[in-house]
Short mmCIF file of C-alpha atoms in Angstrom, two decimals:
data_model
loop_
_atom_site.label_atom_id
_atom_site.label_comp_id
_atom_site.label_asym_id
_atom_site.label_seq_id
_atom_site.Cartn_x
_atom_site.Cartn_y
_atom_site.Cartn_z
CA UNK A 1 -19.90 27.90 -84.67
CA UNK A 2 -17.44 25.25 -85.17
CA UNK A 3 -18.50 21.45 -85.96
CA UNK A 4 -19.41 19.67 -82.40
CA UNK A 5 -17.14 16.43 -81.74
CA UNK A 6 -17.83 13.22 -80.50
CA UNK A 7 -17.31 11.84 -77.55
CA UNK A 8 -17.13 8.45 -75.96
CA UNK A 9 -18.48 7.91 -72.43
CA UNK A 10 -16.93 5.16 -70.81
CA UNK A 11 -18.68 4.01 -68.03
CA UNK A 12 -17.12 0.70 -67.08
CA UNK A 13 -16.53 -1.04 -63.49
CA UNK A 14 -13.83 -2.63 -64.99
CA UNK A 15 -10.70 -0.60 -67.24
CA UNK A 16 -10.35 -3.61 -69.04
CA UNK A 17 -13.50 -3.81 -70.34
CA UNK A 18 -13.62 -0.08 -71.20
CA UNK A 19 -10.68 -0.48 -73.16
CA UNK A 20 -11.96 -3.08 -75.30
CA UNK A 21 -14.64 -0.96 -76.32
CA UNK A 22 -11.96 2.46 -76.56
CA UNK A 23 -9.81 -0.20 -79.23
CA UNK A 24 -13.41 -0.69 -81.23
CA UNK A 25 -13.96 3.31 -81.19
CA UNK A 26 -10.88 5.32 -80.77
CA UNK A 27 -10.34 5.73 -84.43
CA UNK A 28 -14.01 6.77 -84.86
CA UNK A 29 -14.24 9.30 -82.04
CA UNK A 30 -12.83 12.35 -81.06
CA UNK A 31 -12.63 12.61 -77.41
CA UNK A 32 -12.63 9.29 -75.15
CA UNK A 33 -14.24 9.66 -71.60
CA UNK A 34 -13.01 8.45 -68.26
CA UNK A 35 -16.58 8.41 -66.75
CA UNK A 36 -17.35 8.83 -62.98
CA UNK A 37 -18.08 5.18 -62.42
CA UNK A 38 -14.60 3.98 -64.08
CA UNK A 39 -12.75 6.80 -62.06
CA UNK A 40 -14.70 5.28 -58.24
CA UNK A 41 -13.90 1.98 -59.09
CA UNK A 42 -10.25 1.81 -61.39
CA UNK A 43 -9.00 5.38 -59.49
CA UNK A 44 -6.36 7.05 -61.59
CA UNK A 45 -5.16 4.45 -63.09
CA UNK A 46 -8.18 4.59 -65.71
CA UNK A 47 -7.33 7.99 -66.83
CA UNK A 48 -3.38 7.32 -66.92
CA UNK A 49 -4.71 3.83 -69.07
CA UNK A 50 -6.37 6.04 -71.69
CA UNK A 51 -4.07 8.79 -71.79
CA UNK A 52 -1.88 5.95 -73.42
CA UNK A 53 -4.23 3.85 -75.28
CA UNK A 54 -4.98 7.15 -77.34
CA UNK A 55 -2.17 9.46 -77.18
CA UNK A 56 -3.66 11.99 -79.63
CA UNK A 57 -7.32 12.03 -78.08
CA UNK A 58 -8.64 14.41 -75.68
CA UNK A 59 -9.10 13.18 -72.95
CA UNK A 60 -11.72 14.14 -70.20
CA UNK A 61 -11.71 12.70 -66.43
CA UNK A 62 -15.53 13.30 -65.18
CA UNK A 63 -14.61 13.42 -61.75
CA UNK A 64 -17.56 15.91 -61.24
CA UNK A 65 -15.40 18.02 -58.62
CA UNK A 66 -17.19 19.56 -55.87
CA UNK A 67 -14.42 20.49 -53.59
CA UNK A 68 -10.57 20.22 -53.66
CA UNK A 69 -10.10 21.43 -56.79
CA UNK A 70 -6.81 22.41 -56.81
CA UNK A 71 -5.84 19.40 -55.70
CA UNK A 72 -7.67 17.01 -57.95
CA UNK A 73 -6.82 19.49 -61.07
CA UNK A 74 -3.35 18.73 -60.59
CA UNK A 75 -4.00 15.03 -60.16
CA UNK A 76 -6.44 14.47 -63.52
CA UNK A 77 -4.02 16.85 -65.77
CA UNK A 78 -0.81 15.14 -64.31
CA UNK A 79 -2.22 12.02 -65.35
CA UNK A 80 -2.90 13.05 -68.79
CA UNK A 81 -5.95 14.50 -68.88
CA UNK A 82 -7.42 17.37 -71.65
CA UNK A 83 -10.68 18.06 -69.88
CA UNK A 84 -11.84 17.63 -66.00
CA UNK A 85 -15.18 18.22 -65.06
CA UNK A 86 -16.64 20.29 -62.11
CA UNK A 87 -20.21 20.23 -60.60
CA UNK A 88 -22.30 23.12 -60.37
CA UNK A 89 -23.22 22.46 -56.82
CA UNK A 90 -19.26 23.71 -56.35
CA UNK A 91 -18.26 26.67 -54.46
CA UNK A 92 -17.09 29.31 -57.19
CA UNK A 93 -14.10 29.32 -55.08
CA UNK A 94 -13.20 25.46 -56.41
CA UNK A 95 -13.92 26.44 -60.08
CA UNK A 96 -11.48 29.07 -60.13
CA UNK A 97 -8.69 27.17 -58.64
CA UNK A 98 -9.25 24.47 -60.87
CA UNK A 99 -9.76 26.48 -63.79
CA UNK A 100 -5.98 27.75 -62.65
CA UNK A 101 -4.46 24.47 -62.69
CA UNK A 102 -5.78 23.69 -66.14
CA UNK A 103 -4.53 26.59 -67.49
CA UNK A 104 -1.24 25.76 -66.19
CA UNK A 105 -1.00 22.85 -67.68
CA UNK A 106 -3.23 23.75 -71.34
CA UNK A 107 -6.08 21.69 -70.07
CA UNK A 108 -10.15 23.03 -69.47
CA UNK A 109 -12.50 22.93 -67.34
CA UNK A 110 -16.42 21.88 -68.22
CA UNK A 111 -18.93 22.53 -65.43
CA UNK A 112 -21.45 19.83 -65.11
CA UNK A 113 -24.57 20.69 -64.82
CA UNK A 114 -26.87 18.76 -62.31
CA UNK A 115 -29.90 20.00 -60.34
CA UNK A 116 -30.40 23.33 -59.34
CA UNK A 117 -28.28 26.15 -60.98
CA UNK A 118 -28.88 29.56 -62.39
CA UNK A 119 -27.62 31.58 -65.13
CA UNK A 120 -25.85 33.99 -62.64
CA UNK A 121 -24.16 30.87 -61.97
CA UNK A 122 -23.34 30.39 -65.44
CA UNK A 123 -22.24 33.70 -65.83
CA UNK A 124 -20.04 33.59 -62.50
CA UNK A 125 -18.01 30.50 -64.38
CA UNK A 126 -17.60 32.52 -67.31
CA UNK A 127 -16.13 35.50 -65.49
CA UNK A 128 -13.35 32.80 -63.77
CA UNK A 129 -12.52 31.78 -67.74
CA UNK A 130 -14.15 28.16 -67.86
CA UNK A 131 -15.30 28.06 -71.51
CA UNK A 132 -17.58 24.93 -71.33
CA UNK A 133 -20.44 23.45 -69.73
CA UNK A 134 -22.19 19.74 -69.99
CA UNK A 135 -25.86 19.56 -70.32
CA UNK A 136 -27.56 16.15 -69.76
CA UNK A 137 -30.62 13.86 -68.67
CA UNK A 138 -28.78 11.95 -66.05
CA UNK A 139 -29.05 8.02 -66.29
CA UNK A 140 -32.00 8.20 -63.72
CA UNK A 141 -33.61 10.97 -64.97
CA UNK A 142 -33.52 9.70 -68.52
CA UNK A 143 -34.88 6.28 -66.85
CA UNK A 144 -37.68 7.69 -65.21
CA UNK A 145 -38.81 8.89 -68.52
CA UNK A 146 -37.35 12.62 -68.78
CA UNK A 147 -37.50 13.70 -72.26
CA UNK A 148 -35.28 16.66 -74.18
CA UNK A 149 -37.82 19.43 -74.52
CA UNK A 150 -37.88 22.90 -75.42
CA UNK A 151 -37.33 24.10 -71.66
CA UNK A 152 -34.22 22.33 -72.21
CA UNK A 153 -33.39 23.94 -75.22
CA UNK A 154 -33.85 27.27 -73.80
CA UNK A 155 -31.62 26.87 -71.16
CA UNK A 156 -28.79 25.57 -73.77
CA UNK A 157 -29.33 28.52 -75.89
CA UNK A 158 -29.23 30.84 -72.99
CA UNK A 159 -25.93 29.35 -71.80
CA UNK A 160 -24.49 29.41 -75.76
CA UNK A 161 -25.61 33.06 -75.60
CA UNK A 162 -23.48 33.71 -71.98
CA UNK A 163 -19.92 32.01 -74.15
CA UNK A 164 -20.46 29.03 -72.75
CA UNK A 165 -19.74 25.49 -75.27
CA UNK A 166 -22.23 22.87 -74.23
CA UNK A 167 -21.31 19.15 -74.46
CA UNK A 168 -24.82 16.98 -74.63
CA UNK A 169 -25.44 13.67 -73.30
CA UNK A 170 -27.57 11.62 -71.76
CA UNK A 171 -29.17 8.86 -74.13
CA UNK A 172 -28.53 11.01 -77.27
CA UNK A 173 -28.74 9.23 -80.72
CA UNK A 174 -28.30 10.10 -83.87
CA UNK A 175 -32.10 11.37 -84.82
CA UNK A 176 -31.73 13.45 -81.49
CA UNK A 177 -28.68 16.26 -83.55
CA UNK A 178 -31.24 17.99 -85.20
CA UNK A 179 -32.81 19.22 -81.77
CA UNK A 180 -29.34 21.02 -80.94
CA UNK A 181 -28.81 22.93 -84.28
CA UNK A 182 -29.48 26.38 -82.77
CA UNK A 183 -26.70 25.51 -80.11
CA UNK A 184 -22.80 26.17 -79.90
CA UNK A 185 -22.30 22.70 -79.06
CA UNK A 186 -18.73 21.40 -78.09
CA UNK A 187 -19.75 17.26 -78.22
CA UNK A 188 -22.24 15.28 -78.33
CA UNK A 189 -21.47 12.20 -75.15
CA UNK A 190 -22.53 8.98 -76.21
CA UNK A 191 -21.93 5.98 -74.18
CA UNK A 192 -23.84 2.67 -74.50
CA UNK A 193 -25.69 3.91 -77.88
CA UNK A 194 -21.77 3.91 -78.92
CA UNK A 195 -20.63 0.88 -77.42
CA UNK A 196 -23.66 -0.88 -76.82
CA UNK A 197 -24.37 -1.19 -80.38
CA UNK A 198 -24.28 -3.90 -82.62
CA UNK A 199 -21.73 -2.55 -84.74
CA UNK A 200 -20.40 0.50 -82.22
CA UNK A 201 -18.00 2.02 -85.94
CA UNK A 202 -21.53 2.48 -87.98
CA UNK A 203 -22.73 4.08 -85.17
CA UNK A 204 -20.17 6.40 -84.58
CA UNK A 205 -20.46 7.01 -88.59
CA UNK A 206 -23.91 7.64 -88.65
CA UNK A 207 -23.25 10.19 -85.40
CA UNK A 208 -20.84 11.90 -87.92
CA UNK A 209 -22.88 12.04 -90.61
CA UNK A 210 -25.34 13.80 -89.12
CA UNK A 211 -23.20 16.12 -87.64
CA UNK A 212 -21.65 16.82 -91.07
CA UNK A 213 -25.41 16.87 -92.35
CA UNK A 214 -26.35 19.43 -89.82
CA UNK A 215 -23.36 21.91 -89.41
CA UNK A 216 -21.29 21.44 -92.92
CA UNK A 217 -18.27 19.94 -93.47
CA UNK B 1 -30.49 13.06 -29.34
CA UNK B 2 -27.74 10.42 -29.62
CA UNK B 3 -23.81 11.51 -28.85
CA UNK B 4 -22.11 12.73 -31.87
CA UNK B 5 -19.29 10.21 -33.33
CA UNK B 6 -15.78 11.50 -34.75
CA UNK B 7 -15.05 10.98 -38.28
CA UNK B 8 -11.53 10.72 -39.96
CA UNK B 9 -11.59 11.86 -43.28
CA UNK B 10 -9.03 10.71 -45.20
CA UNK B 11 -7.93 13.01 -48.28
CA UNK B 12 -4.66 11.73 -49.06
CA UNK B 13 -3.96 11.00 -53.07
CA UNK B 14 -1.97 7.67 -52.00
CA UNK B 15 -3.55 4.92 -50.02
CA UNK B 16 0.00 4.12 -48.36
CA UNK B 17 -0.47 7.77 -46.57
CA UNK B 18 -3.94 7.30 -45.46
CA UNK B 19 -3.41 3.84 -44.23
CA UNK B 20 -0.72 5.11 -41.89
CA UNK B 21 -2.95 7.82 -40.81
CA UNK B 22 -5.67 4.97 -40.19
CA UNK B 23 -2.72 2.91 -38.00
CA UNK B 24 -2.33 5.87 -35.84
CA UNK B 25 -6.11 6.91 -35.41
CA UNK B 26 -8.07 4.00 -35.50
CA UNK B 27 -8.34 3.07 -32.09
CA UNK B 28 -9.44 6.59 -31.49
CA UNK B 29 -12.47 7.09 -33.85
CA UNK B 30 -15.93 6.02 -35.17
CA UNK B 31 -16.18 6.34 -38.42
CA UNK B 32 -13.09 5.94 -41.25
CA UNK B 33 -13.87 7.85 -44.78
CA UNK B 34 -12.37 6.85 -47.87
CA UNK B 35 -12.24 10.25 -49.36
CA UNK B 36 -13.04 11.54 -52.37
CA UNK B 37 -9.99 12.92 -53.65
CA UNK B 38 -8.42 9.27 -52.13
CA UNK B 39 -11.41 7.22 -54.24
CA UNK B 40 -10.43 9.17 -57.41
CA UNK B 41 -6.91 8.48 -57.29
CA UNK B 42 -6.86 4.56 -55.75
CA UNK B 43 -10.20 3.66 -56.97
CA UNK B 44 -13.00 1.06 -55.06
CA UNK B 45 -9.32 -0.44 -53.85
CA UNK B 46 -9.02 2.23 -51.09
CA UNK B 47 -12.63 1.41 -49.51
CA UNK B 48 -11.91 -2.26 -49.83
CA UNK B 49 -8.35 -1.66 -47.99
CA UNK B 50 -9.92 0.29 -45.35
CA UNK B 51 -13.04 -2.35 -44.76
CA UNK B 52 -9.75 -4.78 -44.28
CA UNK B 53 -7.78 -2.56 -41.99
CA UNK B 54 -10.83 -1.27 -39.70
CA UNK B 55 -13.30 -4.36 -39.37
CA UNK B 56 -15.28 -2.76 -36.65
CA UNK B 57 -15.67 0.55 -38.29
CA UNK B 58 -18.33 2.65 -40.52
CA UNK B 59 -16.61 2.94 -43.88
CA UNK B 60 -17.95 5.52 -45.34
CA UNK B 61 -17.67 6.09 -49.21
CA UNK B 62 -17.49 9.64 -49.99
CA UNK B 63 -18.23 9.74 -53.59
CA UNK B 64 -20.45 12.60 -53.75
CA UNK B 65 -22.81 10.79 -56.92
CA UNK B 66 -24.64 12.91 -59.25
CA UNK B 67 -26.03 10.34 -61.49
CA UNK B 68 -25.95 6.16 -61.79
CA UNK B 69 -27.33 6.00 -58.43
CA UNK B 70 -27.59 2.45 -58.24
CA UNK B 71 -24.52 1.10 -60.25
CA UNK B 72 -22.57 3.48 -57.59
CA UNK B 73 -23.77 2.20 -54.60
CA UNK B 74 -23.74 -1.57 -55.88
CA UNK B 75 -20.04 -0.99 -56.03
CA UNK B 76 -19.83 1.22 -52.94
CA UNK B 77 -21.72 -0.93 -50.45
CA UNK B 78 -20.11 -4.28 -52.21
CA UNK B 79 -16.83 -3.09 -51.13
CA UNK B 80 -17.67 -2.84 -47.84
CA UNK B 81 -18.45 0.71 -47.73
CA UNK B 82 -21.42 1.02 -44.66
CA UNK B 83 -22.27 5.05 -45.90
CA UNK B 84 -22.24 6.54 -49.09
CA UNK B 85 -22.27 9.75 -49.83
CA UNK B 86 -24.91 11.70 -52.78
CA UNK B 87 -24.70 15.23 -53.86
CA UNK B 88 -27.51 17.48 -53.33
CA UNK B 89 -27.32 18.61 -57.33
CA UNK B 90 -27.83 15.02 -57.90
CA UNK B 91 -31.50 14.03 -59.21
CA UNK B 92 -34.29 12.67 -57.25
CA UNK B 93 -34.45 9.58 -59.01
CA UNK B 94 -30.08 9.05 -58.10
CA UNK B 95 -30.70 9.56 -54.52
CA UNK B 96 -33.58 6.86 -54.77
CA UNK B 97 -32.19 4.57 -56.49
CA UNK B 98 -28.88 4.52 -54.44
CA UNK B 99 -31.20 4.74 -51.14
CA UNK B 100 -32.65 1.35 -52.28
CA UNK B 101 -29.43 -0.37 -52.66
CA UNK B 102 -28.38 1.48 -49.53
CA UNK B 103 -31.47 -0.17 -47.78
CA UNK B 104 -30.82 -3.74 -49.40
CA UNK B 105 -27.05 -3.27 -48.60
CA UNK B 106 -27.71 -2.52 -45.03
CA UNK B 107 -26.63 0.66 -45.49
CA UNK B 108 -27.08 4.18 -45.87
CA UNK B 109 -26.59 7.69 -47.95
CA UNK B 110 -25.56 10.78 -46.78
CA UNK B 111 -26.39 13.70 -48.64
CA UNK B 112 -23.53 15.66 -49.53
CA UNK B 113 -24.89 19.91 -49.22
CA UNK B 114 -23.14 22.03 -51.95
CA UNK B 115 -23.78 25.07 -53.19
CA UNK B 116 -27.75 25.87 -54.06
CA UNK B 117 -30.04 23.41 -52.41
CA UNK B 118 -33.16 24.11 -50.46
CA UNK B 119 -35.25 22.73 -47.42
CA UNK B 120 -37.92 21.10 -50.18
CA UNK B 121 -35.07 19.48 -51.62
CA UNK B 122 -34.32 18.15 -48.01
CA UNK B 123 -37.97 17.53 -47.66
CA UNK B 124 -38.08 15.34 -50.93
CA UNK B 125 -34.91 13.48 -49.83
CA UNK B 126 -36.33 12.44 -46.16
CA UNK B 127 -39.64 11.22 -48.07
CA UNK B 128 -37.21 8.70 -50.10
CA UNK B 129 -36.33 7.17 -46.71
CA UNK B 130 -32.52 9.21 -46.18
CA UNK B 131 -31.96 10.12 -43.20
CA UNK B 132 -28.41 11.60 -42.74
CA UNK B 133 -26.84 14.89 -44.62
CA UNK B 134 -23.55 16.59 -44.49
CA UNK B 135 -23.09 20.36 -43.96
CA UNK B 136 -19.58 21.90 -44.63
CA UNK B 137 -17.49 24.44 -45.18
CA UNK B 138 -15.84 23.32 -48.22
CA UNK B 139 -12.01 23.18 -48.19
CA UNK B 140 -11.87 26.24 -50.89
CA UNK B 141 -14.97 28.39 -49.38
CA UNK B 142 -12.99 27.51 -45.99
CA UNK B 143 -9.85 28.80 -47.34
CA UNK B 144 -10.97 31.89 -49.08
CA UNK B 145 -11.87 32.76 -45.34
CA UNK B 146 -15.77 31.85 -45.18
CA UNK B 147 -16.23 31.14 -41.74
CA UNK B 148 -19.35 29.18 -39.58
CA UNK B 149 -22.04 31.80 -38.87
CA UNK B 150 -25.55 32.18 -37.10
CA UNK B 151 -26.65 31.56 -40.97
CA UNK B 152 -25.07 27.86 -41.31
CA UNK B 153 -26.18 27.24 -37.34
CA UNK B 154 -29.88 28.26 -38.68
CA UNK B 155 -29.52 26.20 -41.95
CA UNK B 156 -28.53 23.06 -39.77
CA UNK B 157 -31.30 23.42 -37.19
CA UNK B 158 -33.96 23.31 -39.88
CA UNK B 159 -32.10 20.91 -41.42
CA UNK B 160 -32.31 18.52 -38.09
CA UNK B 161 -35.98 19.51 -37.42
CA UNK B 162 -37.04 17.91 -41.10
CA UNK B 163 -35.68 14.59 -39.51
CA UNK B 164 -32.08 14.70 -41.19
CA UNK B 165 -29.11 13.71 -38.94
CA UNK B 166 -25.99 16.34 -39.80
CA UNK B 167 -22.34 15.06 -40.02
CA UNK B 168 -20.18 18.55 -39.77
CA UNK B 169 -16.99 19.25 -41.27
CA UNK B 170 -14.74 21.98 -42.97
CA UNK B 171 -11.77 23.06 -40.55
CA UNK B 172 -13.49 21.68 -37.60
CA UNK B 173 -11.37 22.18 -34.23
CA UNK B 174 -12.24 20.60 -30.37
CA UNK B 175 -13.06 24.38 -29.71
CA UNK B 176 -15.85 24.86 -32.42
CA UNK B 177 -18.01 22.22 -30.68
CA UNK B 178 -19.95 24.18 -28.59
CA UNK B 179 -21.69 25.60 -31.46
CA UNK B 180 -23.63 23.18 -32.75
CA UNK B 181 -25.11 22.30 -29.37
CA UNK B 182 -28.65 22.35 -30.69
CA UNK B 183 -27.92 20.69 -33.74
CA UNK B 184 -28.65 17.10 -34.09
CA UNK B 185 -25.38 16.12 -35.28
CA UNK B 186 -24.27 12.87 -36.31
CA UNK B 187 -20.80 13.22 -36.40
CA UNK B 188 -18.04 15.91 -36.80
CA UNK B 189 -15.50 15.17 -39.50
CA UNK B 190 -12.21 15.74 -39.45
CA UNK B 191 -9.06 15.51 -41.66
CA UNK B 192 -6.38 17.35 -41.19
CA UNK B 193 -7.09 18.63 -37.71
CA UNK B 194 -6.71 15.06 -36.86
CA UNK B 195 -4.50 13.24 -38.98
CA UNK B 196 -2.12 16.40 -39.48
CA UNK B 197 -1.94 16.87 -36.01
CA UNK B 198 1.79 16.78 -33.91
CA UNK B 199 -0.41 14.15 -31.91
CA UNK B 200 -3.39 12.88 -33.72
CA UNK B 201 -4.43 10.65 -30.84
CA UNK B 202 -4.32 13.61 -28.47
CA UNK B 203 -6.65 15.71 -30.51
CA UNK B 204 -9.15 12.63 -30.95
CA UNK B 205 -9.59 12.63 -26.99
CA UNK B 206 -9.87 16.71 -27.01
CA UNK B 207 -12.79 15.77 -29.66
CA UNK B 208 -14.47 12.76 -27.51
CA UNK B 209 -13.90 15.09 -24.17
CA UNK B 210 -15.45 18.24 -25.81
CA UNK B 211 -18.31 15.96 -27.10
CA UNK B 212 -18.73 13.96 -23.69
CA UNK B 213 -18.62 17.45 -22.23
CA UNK B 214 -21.75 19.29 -24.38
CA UNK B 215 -23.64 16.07 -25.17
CA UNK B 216 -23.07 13.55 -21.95
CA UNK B 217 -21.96 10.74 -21.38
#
């Protein structure tokens, strides 16, 4: 199991304002985050931004594809995207062209998972090659007072156990890693608890830490 | 149960393209969507372009949201947007919260139907105050040859007798009307049958004249 990453969520209105907060972080992250909301409102242009802000990041556009996705494959790796993400809601059908344009052009696909899926599901992704999944507490969930709990955890390990790499988010601090040590986790997606903190760089250190703590060096 | 309306969906990746699509078909429509593949690659500019170009018409925003329900439809329904579109994998709480703005706005959400959802899902939805959904083919199911059947036609009735109003779409041609006589539907959706068309005006009045023709006058 190889040491999960860090990832910066950027979930702007405004690319200039994301920015700032990517020239704060980029040195103390690994992968930088075009989130859904900077994608609706900045288009393209957002993930073409980043792409040259941090040329030797990976970068992910979470355009949480549910159709089209041959079509907006091409468009997020042609802009310089590493990573696009799919929803599970999806017909298999759009996973498996879009897992064919990112292999055509080195990217990956990560399947988002929202709502009501299944681990036939899971296992149907696996069989068109996509290698990683996202697990969260959406924004509204986590704001209605969902907690991580061990049915979550069960599902993660189930999905670890099918190949799958699970990125976490969804109001995860540093205390949460220990939770996720029985995982195969790709990242761990932080947004505000980055770059809404007082000093976003100890943050990002103490993230680190951890994760050194945790899986080793 | 009202006349269905015709909806041009607009799934170009440049706004230049879709705006000369709008030139031609304007006139000849209901409802103008900003598409998703469109929103992803121009951004909240292509909904605000399209309020400007088509005063008189529903805008509809089809983001398909999964999460940030409110944020989202802030932005949506501030750029003039009169629809917005969730998906069904989305969480309660998302559809909610972008129902309230929706409500404040003077708008409303569409749920977008996708993969594994189920008529207590649609239940739950209606009892947040939505009223509208969208059943489709998708573009890749549709192209991998999955065609409308007596199972969709049963899905959309129960659909309609929970209270939901259906907008149809996914390949949709004058000639397919006649199915979805007993369906309440909202409106039909098109894209490319319209807009790719030899005469896209042409096939808008085969649309209204089908429709005048099953539902009256």
């Amino acid at each position: 199991m190889s040491r999960p990453l860090l990832q910066l969520a950027l979930d702007h209105t405004s690319l200039q304002a994301a920015q700032r907060d990517v020239a704060l972080l980029a040195d103390h992250v690994d992968i930088v985050e075009a989130g859904t909301i900077l994608c609706l409102t900045e288009g393209l242009q957002a993930v073409r931004a980043l792409r040259e802000q941090c040329p030797d990041k990976i970068i992910v556009a979470d355009w949480k594809v549910a159709d089209a996705g041959e079509t907006l494959a091409e468009q997020a790796f042609g802009a310089g995207a590493n990573w696009m993400t799919i929803i599970c809601a999806a017909p298999l059908a759009t996973v498996a062209k879009g897992h064919d344009v990112a292999q055509r052009c080195g990217g990956e696909i990560q399947m988002e998972l929202f709502g009501n899926w299944t681990l036939d599901d899971a296992r149907a992704w696996y069989r068109t090659g996509v290698r990683q999944a996202i697990y969260h507490r959406g924004r509204d969930a986590q704001a209605s007072g969902q907690q991580w709990g061990e049915a979550d955890l069960a599902k993660m390990k189930a999905l670890s156990d099918i190949g799958l790499q699970l990125s976490v988010t969804g109001g995860i601090t540093p205390a949460d890693l220990p939770l996720f040590k029985q995982i195969n986790v790709k990242a761990f997606i932080a947004g505000r608890a980055l770059a809404g903190a007082e000093n976003p760089p100890q943050v990002a250190q103490a993230f680190h830490s951890q994760i050194r703590d945790i899986w080793g060096e």
